[in-house]
Short mmCIF file of C-alpha atoms and ligand atoms in Angstrom, two decimals:
data_model
loop_
_atom_site.label_atom_id
_atom_site.label_comp_id
_atom_site.label_asym_id
_atom_site.label_seq_id
_atom_site.Cartn_x
_atom_site.Cartn_y
_atom_site.Cartn_z
CA UNK A 107 23.84 2.30 3.67
CA UNK A 108 23.44 4.03 0.27
CA UNK A 109 20.53 2.75 -1.77
CA UNK A 110 22.51 2.56 -5.02
CA UNK A 111 25.86 0.98 -4.26
CA UNK A 112 28.42 -1.37 -5.74
CA UNK A 113 28.72 -4.76 -4.08
CA UNK A 114 31.81 -6.47 -5.47
CA UNK A 115 31.40 -6.13 -9.26
CA UNK A 116 27.70 -5.31 -9.44
CA UNK A 117 25.74 -2.11 -8.98
CA UNK A 118 22.77 -2.66 -6.68
CA UNK A 119 19.50 -0.88 -5.99
CA UNK A 120 18.56 -1.88 -2.45
CA UNK A 121 18.95 -5.69 -2.46
CA UNK A 122 18.75 -6.25 -6.20
CA UNK A 123 21.53 -6.20 -8.79
CA UNK A 124 20.55 -3.73 -11.49
CA UNK A 125 21.88 -6.08 -14.18
CA UNK A 126 19.28 -8.62 -13.06
CA UNK A 127 16.55 -6.01 -13.61
CA UNK A 128 18.02 -5.09 -17.01
CA UNK A 129 17.91 -8.80 -17.99
CA UNK A 130 14.35 -9.12 -16.80
CA UNK A 131 12.80 -5.93 -18.20
CA UNK A 132 15.29 -4.94 -20.93
CA UNK A 133 16.53 -1.41 -21.46
CA UNK A 134 16.03 1.56 -21.47
CA UNK A 135 14.57 1.16 -18.00
CA UNK A 136 13.90 3.53 -15.16
CA UNK A 137 14.48 1.95 -11.75
CA UNK A 138 13.27 3.59 -8.54
CA UNK A 139 13.98 2.78 -4.91
CA UNK A 140 11.09 2.85 -2.49
CA UNK A 141 13.56 3.25 0.36
CA UNK A 142 15.23 6.28 -1.23
CA UNK A 143 11.91 7.99 -1.92
CA UNK A 144 10.74 7.30 1.63
CA UNK A 145 13.92 8.44 3.32
CA UNK A 146 14.21 11.66 1.36
CA UNK A 147 10.57 12.51 2.06
CA UNK A 148 10.98 11.67 5.74
CA UNK A 149 14.02 13.97 5.98
CA UNK A 150 11.58 16.83 5.32
CA UNK A 151 8.74 15.49 7.46
CA UNK A 152 11.05 14.86 10.42
CA UNK A 153 12.71 18.25 10.07
CA UNK A 154 9.30 19.91 10.18
CA UNK A 155 8.52 17.78 13.22
CA UNK A 156 5.53 19.00 15.20
CA UNK A 157 5.67 22.48 13.71
CA UNK A 158 2.32 22.95 11.92
CA UNK A 159 2.60 22.61 8.16
CA UNK A 160 2.88 20.27 5.24
CA UNK A 161 5.44 18.72 2.94
CA UNK A 162 3.81 18.82 -0.50
CA UNK A 163 5.86 16.71 -2.91
CA UNK A 164 6.07 18.43 -6.32
CA UNK A 165 4.41 15.83 -8.52
CA UNK A 166 6.04 17.21 -11.67
CA UNK A 167 9.41 15.79 -10.62
CA UNK A 168 8.21 12.20 -10.93
CA UNK A 169 4.51 11.49 -11.25
CA UNK A 170 4.41 7.71 -11.51
CA UNK A 171 1.42 6.63 -9.43
CA UNK A 172 3.48 4.09 -7.48
CA UNK A 173 5.87 6.88 -6.45
CA UNK A 174 2.90 8.99 -5.36
CA UNK A 175 1.48 5.98 -3.50
CA UNK A 176 4.72 5.46 -1.55
CA UNK A 177 4.68 9.10 -0.48
CA UNK A 178 0.92 9.20 0.18
CA UNK A 179 1.28 6.21 2.51
CA UNK A 180 3.80 8.24 4.51
CA UNK A 181 1.29 11.08 4.83
CA UNK A 182 2.72 13.43 2.19
CA UNK A 183 0.83 16.33 0.70
CA UNK A 184 1.27 17.14 -2.99
CA UNK A 185 2.00 20.18 -5.11
CA UNK A 186 0.33 19.88 -8.50
CA UNK A 187 0.28 21.99 -11.66
CA UNK A 188 -2.49 20.38 -13.69
CA UNK A 189 -5.73 18.43 -13.50
CA UNK A 190 -3.82 15.38 -14.71
CA UNK A 191 -1.47 15.57 -11.75
CA UNK A 192 -4.44 15.86 -9.38
CA UNK A 193 -6.05 12.81 -10.95
CA UNK A 194 -2.80 10.92 -10.43
CA UNK A 195 -2.71 11.90 -6.74
CA UNK A 196 -6.29 10.71 -6.31
CA UNK A 197 -5.56 7.42 -8.11
CA UNK A 198 -2.53 6.89 -5.86
CA UNK A 199 -4.65 7.35 -2.71
CA UNK A 200 -3.32 10.80 -1.79
CA UNK A 201 -5.27 13.09 0.53
CA UNK A 202 -6.81 15.84 -1.63
CA UNK A 203 -7.06 18.16 1.38
CA UNK A 204 -3.26 18.15 1.46
CA UNK A 205 -2.95 19.16 -2.20
CA UNK A 206 -1.90 22.62 -3.32
CA UNK A 207 -2.40 23.74 -6.90
CA UNK A 208 0.42 25.82 -8.43
CA UNK A 209 1.00 26.96 -12.02
CA UNK A 210 0.59 30.09 -14.15
CA UNK A 211 -2.08 28.83 -16.54
CA UNK A 212 -4.87 26.99 -14.72
CA UNK A 213 -8.05 26.69 -16.79
CA UNK A 214 -11.64 27.13 -15.54
CA UNK A 215 -12.16 23.39 -16.01
CA UNK A 216 -9.10 22.60 -13.87
CA UNK A 217 -10.12 25.06 -11.15
CA UNK A 218 -13.65 23.62 -10.95
CA UNK A 219 -12.41 20.03 -10.89
CA UNK A 220 -10.01 20.87 -8.06
CA UNK A 221 -12.78 22.61 -6.08
CA UNK A 222 -15.12 19.66 -6.56
CA UNK A 223 -12.44 17.33 -5.23
CA UNK A 224 -11.96 19.49 -2.11
CA UNK A 225 -8.40 20.65 -2.77
CA UNK A 226 -6.44 22.25 0.11
CA UNK A 227 -5.22 25.49 -1.46
CA UNK A 228 -4.63 27.28 -4.76
CA UNK A 229 -1.35 29.11 -5.26
CA UNK A 230 -2.66 31.95 -7.41
CA UNK A 231 -0.12 33.43 -9.82
CA UNK A 232 -1.89 36.47 -11.35
CA UNK A 233 -4.78 38.89 -10.91
CA UNK A 234 -6.52 37.41 -13.94
CA UNK A 235 -6.39 33.97 -12.32
CA UNK A 236 -7.72 35.42 -9.07
CA UNK A 237 -10.70 36.84 -10.95
CA UNK A 238 -11.39 33.57 -12.74
CA UNK A 239 -11.08 31.50 -9.56
CA UNK A 240 -13.46 33.85 -7.73
CA UNK A 241 -16.03 33.48 -10.55
CA UNK A 242 -15.70 29.70 -10.79
CA UNK A 243 -15.88 29.22 -7.01
CA UNK A 244 -18.72 31.63 -6.24
CA UNK A 245 -20.92 30.54 -9.16
CA UNK A 246 -20.61 26.92 -8.01
CA UNK A 247 -21.05 27.59 -4.29
CA UNK A 248 -17.49 26.79 -3.33
CA UNK A 249 -15.02 28.72 -1.24
CA UNK A 250 -11.48 28.43 -2.56
CA UNK A 251 -8.61 28.59 -0.09
CA UNK A 252 -5.91 30.71 -1.65
CA UNK A 253 -2.37 31.78 -1.28
CA UNK A 254 -0.72 34.24 -3.67
CA UNK A 255 2.50 33.16 -5.29
CA UNK A 256 4.68 36.17 -4.76
CA UNK A 257 7.75 36.86 -6.82
CA UNK A 258 10.28 38.11 -4.25
CA UNK A 259 12.86 39.18 -6.88
CA UNK A 260 15.79 37.21 -5.53
CA UNK A 261 18.47 35.60 -7.68
CA UNK A 262 18.51 31.87 -7.08
CA UNK A 263 21.91 31.63 -8.80
CA UNK A 264 20.97 28.50 -10.66
CA UNK A 265 20.55 27.63 -14.36
CA UNK A 266 18.50 30.41 -16.07
CA UNK A 267 15.87 27.90 -17.28
CA UNK A 268 15.17 26.77 -13.72
CA UNK A 269 15.36 30.14 -12.01
CA UNK A 270 11.89 31.46 -11.28
CA UNK A 271 12.02 34.17 -8.61
CA UNK A 272 13.36 37.11 -10.61
CA UNK A 273 11.30 40.10 -11.80
CA UNK A 274 11.80 39.06 -15.43
CA UNK A 275 10.37 35.55 -14.88
CA UNK A 276 6.76 34.75 -15.79
CA UNK A 277 5.96 33.38 -12.34
CA UNK A 278 4.05 34.90 -9.46
CA UNK A 279 2.92 38.37 -8.48
CA UNK A 280 5.51 41.09 -8.06
CA UNK A 281 6.15 41.55 -4.34
CA UNK A 282 5.66 45.34 -4.56
CA UNK A 283 2.10 45.00 -5.82
CA UNK A 284 1.26 41.98 -3.64
CA UNK A 285 -0.39 43.99 -0.80
CA UNK A 286 -2.91 45.60 -3.19
CA UNK A 287 -3.61 42.30 -4.90
CA UNK A 288 -4.26 40.70 -1.49
CA UNK A 289 -6.58 43.59 -0.60
CA UNK A 290 -8.50 43.03 -3.85
CA UNK A 291 -8.63 39.26 -3.27
CA UNK A 292 -10.06 39.92 0.17
CA UNK A 293 -13.08 41.62 -1.39
CA UNK A 294 -13.76 39.03 -4.08
CA UNK A 295 -16.49 36.43 -3.47
CA UNK A 296 -15.69 32.75 -3.15
CA UNK A 297 -12.12 33.21 -1.91
CA UNK A 298 -10.57 32.58 1.48
CA UNK A 299 -7.02 33.90 1.93
CA UNK A 300 -4.88 31.49 3.94
CA UNK A 301 -1.29 31.75 2.72
CA UNK A 302 1.65 33.39 1.04
CA UNK A 303 3.74 31.36 -1.37
CA UNK A 304 6.96 31.65 -3.35
CA UNK A 305 9.21 29.35 -5.36
CA UNK A 306 12.45 30.93 -6.51
CA UNK A 307 14.11 28.21 -8.57
CA UNK A 308 15.41 24.70 -8.66
CA UNK A 309 18.71 22.96 -7.86
CA UNK A 310 19.80 25.61 -5.35
CA UNK A 311 22.84 24.55 -3.39
CA UNK A 312 23.01 27.68 -1.25
CA UNK A 313 20.33 28.50 1.29
CA UNK A 314 20.91 32.26 1.37
CA UNK A 315 18.50 33.01 -1.53
CA UNK A 316 15.74 31.14 0.38
CA UNK A 317 16.41 33.20 3.50
CA UNK A 318 16.41 36.43 1.45
CA UNK A 319 13.04 35.42 0.02
CA UNK A 320 11.75 34.54 3.49
CA UNK A 321 12.78 37.92 4.91
CA UNK A 322 10.91 39.67 2.10
CA UNK A 323 7.82 37.55 2.64
CA UNK A 324 7.84 38.30 6.37
CA UNK A 325 7.87 42.05 5.60
CA UNK A 326 4.93 41.45 3.29
CA UNK A 327 3.08 39.64 6.07
CA UNK A 328 3.52 42.64 8.35
CA UNK A 329 2.01 44.88 5.65
CA UNK A 330 -0.89 42.49 5.22
CA UNK A 331 -1.57 42.56 8.96
CA UNK A 332 -2.12 46.32 8.58
CA UNK A 333 -4.90 45.51 6.10
CA UNK A 334 -6.29 43.01 8.63
CA UNK A 335 -5.41 40.14 6.32
CA UNK A 336 -4.43 37.19 8.41
CA UNK A 337 -2.01 34.67 6.92
CA UNK A 338 -1.97 31.14 8.33
CA UNK A 339 0.82 29.57 6.31
CA UNK A 340 3.99 30.43 4.50
CA UNK A 341 4.92 28.23 1.54
CA UNK A 342 8.59 28.43 0.59
CA UNK A 343 8.28 26.25 -2.51
CA UNK A 344 10.77 23.60 -3.52
CA UNK A 345 14.19 24.11 -5.03
CA UNK A 346 16.69 22.43 -2.70
CA UNK A 347 19.45 21.01 -4.87
CA UNK A 348 20.95 17.53 -4.96
CA UNK A 349 24.38 16.07 -5.57
CA UNK A 350 24.77 15.12 -9.24
CA UNK A 351 28.56 15.38 -9.32
CA UNK A 352 30.23 17.17 -6.44
CA UNK A 353 27.60 19.66 -5.27
CA UNK A 354 27.07 19.80 -1.52
CA UNK A 355 23.34 20.33 -1.06
CA UNK A 356 21.94 21.92 2.07
CA UNK A 357 21.07 19.61 4.93
CA UNK A 358 17.26 19.56 5.20
CA UNK A 359 17.25 19.53 9.01
CA UNK A 360 19.50 22.61 9.10
CA UNK A 361 17.53 24.39 6.37
CA UNK A 362 14.12 23.92 7.99
CA UNK A 363 15.59 24.53 11.44
CA UNK A 364 16.96 27.90 10.31
CA UNK A 365 13.58 28.85 8.87
CA UNK A 366 11.79 27.97 12.09
CA UNK A 367 14.29 30.11 14.00
CA UNK A 368 13.71 33.05 11.64
CA UNK A 369 9.95 32.82 12.21
CA UNK A 370 10.52 33.53 15.90
CA UNK A 371 7.27 34.15 17.72
CA UNK A 372 5.11 34.21 14.62
CA UNK A 373 2.40 31.57 14.57
CA UNK A 374 2.85 30.46 10.99
CA UNK A 375 2.45 27.03 9.49
CA UNK A 376 5.23 26.09 7.06
CA UNK A 377 4.67 24.48 3.66
CA UNK A 378 7.36 23.15 1.33
CA UNK A 379 7.10 21.86 -2.24
CA UNK A 380 10.21 19.70 -2.78
CA UNK A 381 10.50 17.70 -5.99
CA UNK A 382 14.07 17.08 -7.08
CA UNK A 383 15.46 16.61 -3.56
CA UNK A 384 13.00 13.77 -3.00
CA UNK A 385 13.14 12.11 -6.41
CA UNK A 386 16.46 12.73 -8.20
CA UNK A 387 18.69 10.33 -6.31
CA UNK A 388 15.87 7.83 -5.86
CA UNK A 389 16.05 6.63 -9.46
CA UNK A 390 18.41 5.62 -12.27
CA UNK A 391 18.03 5.10 -16.01
CA UNK A 392 19.48 1.86 -17.32
CA UNK A 393 20.75 1.67 -20.88
CA UNK A 394 22.74 -0.72 -23.06
CA UNK A 395 25.63 0.09 -25.39
CA UNK A 396 24.50 -0.78 -28.92
CA UNK A 397 27.67 0.07 -30.84
CA UNK A 398 31.06 1.53 -30.19
CA UNK A 399 32.10 4.08 -32.79
CA UNK A 400 35.59 5.40 -32.20
CA UNK A 401 36.50 8.21 -34.63
CA UNK A 402 39.57 10.32 -35.16
CA UNK A 403 38.13 13.14 -33.03
CA UNK A 404 35.84 11.48 -30.56
CA UNK A 405 34.80 8.10 -29.29
CA UNK A 406 31.06 7.59 -29.44
CA UNK A 407 29.23 4.92 -27.51
CA UNK A 408 25.77 4.65 -29.05
CA UNK A 409 23.36 3.56 -26.35
CA UNK A 410 19.71 2.52 -26.50
CA UNK A 411 18.46 5.42 -24.33
CA UNK A 412 18.23 8.85 -25.88
CA UNK A 413 17.17 12.44 -25.36
CA UNK A 414 13.55 11.33 -25.62
CA UNK A 415 14.12 9.23 -22.47
CA UNK A 416 16.05 11.86 -20.53
CA UNK A 417 16.27 15.33 -22.02
CA UNK A 418 18.14 16.97 -19.13
CA UNK A 419 21.67 16.70 -20.61
CA UNK A 420 20.49 18.11 -23.97
CA UNK A 421 18.26 20.82 -22.54
CA UNK A 422 20.22 22.07 -19.55
CA UNK A 423 23.71 20.72 -20.26
CA UNK A 424 23.01 18.71 -17.10
CA UNK A 425 25.76 16.39 -15.85
CA UNK A 426 24.67 13.00 -14.52
CA UNK A 427 27.06 10.29 -13.47
CA UNK A 428 27.42 7.12 -15.54
CA UNK A 429 28.12 3.82 -13.81
CA UNK A 430 28.59 0.38 -15.38
CA UNK A 431 26.17 -2.22 -13.99
CA UNK A 432 28.98 -4.78 -13.94
CA UNK A 433 32.68 -3.99 -13.94
CA UNK A 434 34.02 -4.61 -17.46
CA UNK A 435 37.39 -6.02 -18.50
CA UNK A 436 37.82 -3.54 -21.36
CA UNK A 437 40.39 -0.77 -21.03
CA UNK A 438 39.21 2.68 -20.02
CA UNK A 439 39.09 5.55 -22.44
CA UNK A 440 37.02 8.68 -23.06
CA UNK A 441 33.54 8.27 -24.47
CA UNK A 442 30.55 10.37 -25.40
CA UNK A 443 27.33 8.52 -24.67
CA UNK A 444 24.92 9.33 -27.47
CA UNK A 445 21.46 8.04 -28.33
CA UNK A 446 19.98 6.79 -31.62
CA UNK A 447 17.97 9.99 -32.26
CA UNK A 448 18.73 12.04 -35.36
CA UNK A 449 19.88 15.18 -33.55
CA UNK A 450 23.40 16.30 -32.73
CA UNK A 451 22.04 17.38 -29.35
CA UNK A 452 21.09 13.80 -28.52
CA UNK A 453 23.57 12.86 -25.85
CA UNK A 454 23.41 11.61 -22.28
CA UNK A 455 26.99 12.25 -21.23
CA UNK A 456 30.17 13.65 -22.73
CA UNK A 457 33.87 12.95 -22.22
CA UNK A 458 33.49 10.20 -19.64
CA UNK A 459 36.29 7.81 -18.83
CA UNK A 460 34.72 4.37 -19.06
CA UNK A 461 35.69 0.82 -19.91
CA UNK A 462 33.09 -0.02 -22.54
CA UNK A 463 32.21 -2.92 -24.81
CA UNK A 464 29.17 -3.38 -27.04
CA UNK A 465 26.40 -4.97 -24.98
CA UNK A 466 27.61 -3.33 -21.79
CA UNK A 467 24.84 -2.00 -19.56
CA UNK A 468 25.13 1.34 -17.80
CA UNK A 469 23.19 3.37 -15.26
CA UNK A 470 22.64 7.07 -15.72
CA UNK A 471 22.55 8.04 -12.08
CA UNK A 472 20.32 10.67 -10.39
CA UNK A 473 17.56 10.21 -12.98
CA UNK A 474 14.58 9.96 -10.61
CA UNK A 475 13.54 13.62 -11.00
CA UNK A 476 12.62 15.25 -14.30
CA UNK A 477 13.64 12.08 -16.12
CA UNK A 478 10.74 9.90 -17.23
CA UNK A 479 8.25 12.77 -16.77
CA UNK A 480 10.01 14.81 -19.46
CA UNK A 481 10.34 11.90 -21.87
CA UNK A 482 8.63 11.94 -25.25
CA UNK A 483 7.94 9.78 -28.28
CA UNK A 484 10.31 11.69 -30.56
CA UNK A 485 11.52 9.52 -33.46
CA UNK A 486 8.55 7.24 -32.67
CA UNK A 487 10.34 5.71 -29.75
CA UNK A 488 8.10 4.14 -27.14
CA UNK A 489 8.73 5.48 -23.67
CA UNK A 490 10.75 3.34 -21.27
CA UNK A 491 9.34 1.00 -18.64
CA UNK A 492 9.51 1.96 -14.96
CA UNK A 493 10.22 -0.39 -12.06
CA UNK A 494 9.97 0.15 -8.31
CA UNK A 495 12.37 -1.79 -6.09
CA UNK A 496 11.44 -2.54 -2.50
CA UNK A 497 14.14 -4.54 -0.68
CA UNK A 498 14.63 -7.66 -2.81
CA UNK A 499 11.28 -7.24 -4.59
CA UNK A 500 10.67 -5.46 -7.88
CA UNK A 501 7.42 -4.24 -9.39
CA UNK A 502 6.72 -3.10 -12.92
CA UNK A 503 5.00 0.25 -12.33
CA UNK A 504 4.76 1.29 -15.97
CA UNK A 505 4.88 -0.93 -19.02
CA UNK A 506 7.20 -0.15 -21.88
CA UNK A 507 5.21 1.55 -24.64
CA UNK A 508 4.53 -0.43 -27.81
CA UNK A 509 3.43 0.55 -31.30
CA UNK A 510 -0.27 0.61 -30.36
CA UNK A 511 0.54 3.10 -27.62
CA UNK A 512 2.42 5.22 -30.14
CA UNK A 513 -0.48 5.55 -32.60
CA UNK A 514 -3.32 5.60 -30.06
CA UNK A 515 -5.79 8.30 -31.11
CA UNK A 516 -4.26 8.76 -34.57
CA UNK A 517 -6.38 8.12 -37.66
CA UNK A 518 -5.95 7.66 -41.38
CA UNK A 519 -7.99 9.81 -43.78
CA UNK A 520 -10.08 8.27 -46.61
CA UNK A 521 -7.58 7.14 -49.22
CA UNK A 522 -7.45 8.19 -52.88
CA UNK A 523 -5.62 10.98 -54.68
CA UNK A 524 -7.68 13.89 -55.98
N1 LLP B 193 6.98 24.22 -6.83
C1 LLP B 193 6.88 24.88 -8.00
C2 LLP B 193 5.85 25.90 -8.15
C3 LLP B 193 7.76 24.58 -9.06
O1 LLP B 193 7.67 25.24 -10.20
C4 LLP B 193 8.74 23.56 -8.89
C5 LLP B 193 9.65 23.21 -9.97
C6 LLP B 193 8.79 22.89 -7.65
C7 LLP B 193 7.91 23.25 -6.64
C8 LLP B 193 9.78 21.79 -7.37
O2 LLP B 193 11.08 22.26 -7.38
P1 LLP B 193 12.31 21.29 -7.05
O3 LLP B 193 12.25 20.97 -5.57
O4 LLP B 193 12.16 20.09 -7.89
O5 LLP B 193 13.51 22.08 -7.42
N2 LLP B 193 13.08 20.22 -15.40
C9 LLP B 193 14.06 20.97 -14.63
C10 LLP B 193 13.49 21.45 -13.31
C11 LLP B 193 12.26 22.33 -13.44
C12 LLP B 193 11.69 22.75 -12.11
C13 LLP B 193 10.38 23.45 -12.30
N3 LLP B 193 9.69 23.79 -11.10
C14 LLP B 193 15.30 20.08 -14.44
O6 LLP B 193 15.30 18.94 -14.89
O7 LLP B 193 16.30 20.53 -13.89
#
């Protein structure tokens, strides 16, 4: 049974009507389903089965500590890109040994903190980072497990902003120079080479680019074996797409099954870093129509959520479905859903056929990934509250921000004109 579904007139999340949650917590409101998060994580874990390896949820997709807790309780590992994300994993009860640290700009402070916590592996993205990590680890008597993030130069055929595996992208180490960089890493103190890593992009709906990347990484592994560098795990990153509109995403069982087959006799553990495919369809953003503003050219529905709550439509021209929480009696026509922010680019959806009235509540579907985490306080708007649904129970997992939250850390200067 789908987690978000209409029962008679009302849109439900698990066993709760979303309109009931909107009444209780007000809008804008992010609502997550524990069941959806669990099932989408377990699709990966079950597909991996008893093959050695780890599913490291990409915390950046949705970093609410209750989300991390749900996944940690299922035994997930985590892919992080900052000290803050690591602190969240620890707070949520995650196993630090199952954490991998990605990202192009890790600072000495972040590297040391991660070493002190006993992190599983660093995905190193440049020679300069390798040097810094070696210095930080060896001068503090740590050995850092490392994997190099290799840029395999494959076209992920996705939106240019979320494509990461091409030569011209800032990510990773060019696959041609990877053997020499590994050889250098092998000689540096404080480092222990354990893996090879890549991440080629996000929202991929074809698996071929992943297989192309895999084939290139396997050739690299053969070269490394000539240097007597032994690789224990292959990390294929995240990037599996989801259905926002009519996309048909790869089946996880088939995808991981095909990778296992391609490994053949090689004794390699497999790591994955999925974010969107675990979180996107596990959450929705609820909003209320403030005013209807039909004009000669366009009909605008001004809603109480805006680009500060979900920037994906504005930033990537992303399409997310809009569903009324209760079926309305108004007649259907075309609407642009726009927010109260003073920017023409502030919209959540365009040209949607909806039956709207002022006061109507709507769900922006597929908002669980890169939704709340990319929200901001632009126009001095407090960020939305977040709620986790579990069956017929609901838990407030982040309070709505108030004015004190907005000005926390700000200060006035001594008054008086000069
Ligand atoms: N690993 C690394 C190193 C990454 O950079 C990313 C995402 C992931 C894993 C997770 O990828 P996923 O499974 O979620 O595709 N804000 C954009 C997406 C940016 C993705 C950045 N990297 C959006 O809303 O579409």
